[in-house]
């Protein structure tokens, strides 16, 4: 009887592909294992076995698999269920979800390998220059890869040259799959069995009387063994004895020591743990309210003001569940936040805490994945950014989504374009796990769901230690400019407050939500501003690199000394970013340490950690940063927060601009005054009478919520309507115009003209030489969502069938906010 598998390939194809396997393979294989399979003309992929059956495919002949890559499944059945839900809800393929979920070390693709054919001998005169270089390289090494050929020839287009050598029979080409993950092996030493009894050992010591360093190494080994009674690594032994590698090698060569290798995780916790903090009365009440909610509901919103101690409540909930041995997931919006929180959680729970986010290397991520899969005690609490939600849990009991309002939880590119908060609730439902959503400024949709009774709701309105909420003052910079009371981008009020805080030995945070030195460089003579050649945006000036950069595609040029249009050397900068604020502060406060935290200064793996630790230890007096600063960071000595320009957030073309501005200002204000002294927040604005600024200055969250809710109901936005955005991309302006009109017209025919808006040009109409058009679909909550998605899918299929639009890329984003 023939056997077959359905396999998910890590590429955007809608269905799983069927491959044939032998009976022996069928007995060995399980769902969730990887197999190397051929796809297309010559490519080989690592695909995941979805199921094993005996039904052959009807439309094509099943190819055989190449080989099996795993001994045990690396993906669980629950993950397959989650992937299927994500693919269906977010209108993408399971292959795309698989690609987003698995660490890249698991996503093996074949590489083209070139080998020499030894039986064919070619003379130098038979070969052209490029052919000769490849042929000569193969004389020195048995195989070379395509990338190496590109390096040898110094160009990207190498396939014609390879084809010529193939035609001459000089080389053979084949596809090979390589395993990327390599476990970390540590070398340990032990004494040889011959020297374990006392007499032999004393004889050995006598024989080493002329080699004092080797003798010292031997004695150090025994003293370490007596202290720890753990295996001793070669590195630890050399360090303890202050010996060299050659001295240790000499003892191994004499047969005194034996070495053996052990596999070790790349990330290990080697500190001491301490008891968790005792909760105050308000936290205790909130904790019991959450536990009450969990008796009837699986999801609870914890709405606690900034510095109310939400983290300690999560820790208490985690501590109560640890004894069950089940898994706990702690989701955070930013990697910057994880650095502070990891230290706190590891201090309480030690090696039970595992961390997973994109700044970790491929090997480290594979190790966390394996620990979660095998339910190792060292991965009972998993903390990480949104991708941590896609790990292979099998016994999940509790999920915390901290700062649930954050837009960083939404994945925009590539597919799946999922929202981690919503997906975490679905994941919790699959495991029957409890979910806590925490925030000082929860999103309008979440509060609406809580007030409708869909989620539980707990309010924590007191800061820890009954500290006062920060005093928020609005500074009218239009008035200040008129009175000439501005120094650079600082009002006299803000500078006075900074000087006073620094004089008292306190720290200051300044917030400007734009990186770089200046967003526009302009010629004073003709008004020309350098634009990105690939995108419809001006180039941002970065002073520390002395270059103009595009923040969309990365294109950069050296800073211009004169205008590119008229040649005038009279250039000026417009607008300001974090870099300019830092430069101005260094002139104003030369004796103080000033640092900047944005995506330019936190590039490395420990970029966040270095800055946050230095600020915590009060090595930095003023920290300037973008929205990375706003999210739940806890600095004890910060008494002043300055927001340099609140208007740029308020005037953003987005239905959530006012809600986001309120959240951002309230969150960044919450970094001030987290100890006895009341914090102070100064918000510089051209429009101090704006409704949102007035609401945030007196902490009127409810007023903001009611106003936003009413507007959303009037204009058909979430939570009353669902949004699906279709983005079309193409290099040809004319083609994108025609295609977007066709799509909008087709959608109106099936969904009705009220439900479809557009096509419309987005604020940035061209990115990476691709023109963009958006069509927005509003779906009433009472309508059947899967039926509407089916209709959208039909329009998408019809669109792809039109020959002239085949090259137009169509991207569907469900819940595009």
CSV table of N, CA and C in Angstrom, one decimal, residues 213 216 237-244 247:
chain,number,residue,atom,x,y,z
A,213,UNK,N,54.2,23.7,37.5
A,213,UNK,CA,52.9,24.3,37.0
A,213,UNK,C,51.9,23.2,36.8
A,216,UNK,N,50.7,22.0,40.1
A,216,UNK,CA,49.7,23.0,40.6
A,216,UNK,C,48.3,22.8,40.0
A,237,UNK,N,39.2,25.4,35.0
A,237,UNK,CA,40.4,24.9,35.6
A,237,UNK,C,41.6,25.8,35.2
A,238,UNK,N,41.7,26.2,34.0
A,238,UNK,CA,42.9,27.0,33.6
A,238,UNK,C,42.8,28.4,34.3
A,239,UNK,N,41.6,28.9,34.5
A,239,UNK,CA,41.4,30.2,35.1
A,239,UNK,C,41.8,30.1,36.6
A,240,UNK,N,41.3,29.0,37.3
A,240,UNK,CA,41.6,28.9,38.7
A,240,UNK,C,43.0,28.7,39.0
A,241,UNK,N,43.7,27.9,38.1
A,241,UNK,CA,45.2,27.6,38.3
A,241,UNK,C,46.1,28.6,37.7
A,242,UNK,N,45.5,29.6,37.0
A,242,UNK,CA,46.2,30.6,36.2
A,242,UNK,C,47.2,29.9,35.3
A,243,UNK,N,46.8,28.9,34.6
A,243,UNK,CA,47.6,28.0,33.7
A,243,UNK,C,47.4,28.3,32.2
A,244,UNK,N,48.3,27.8,31.4
A,244,UNK,CA,48.1,28.0,30.0
A,244,UNK,C,47.5,26.7,29.4
A,247,UNK,N,50.0,23.8,29.1
A,247,UNK,CA,50.3,23.0,30.3
A,247,UNK,C,49.2,22.0,30.6
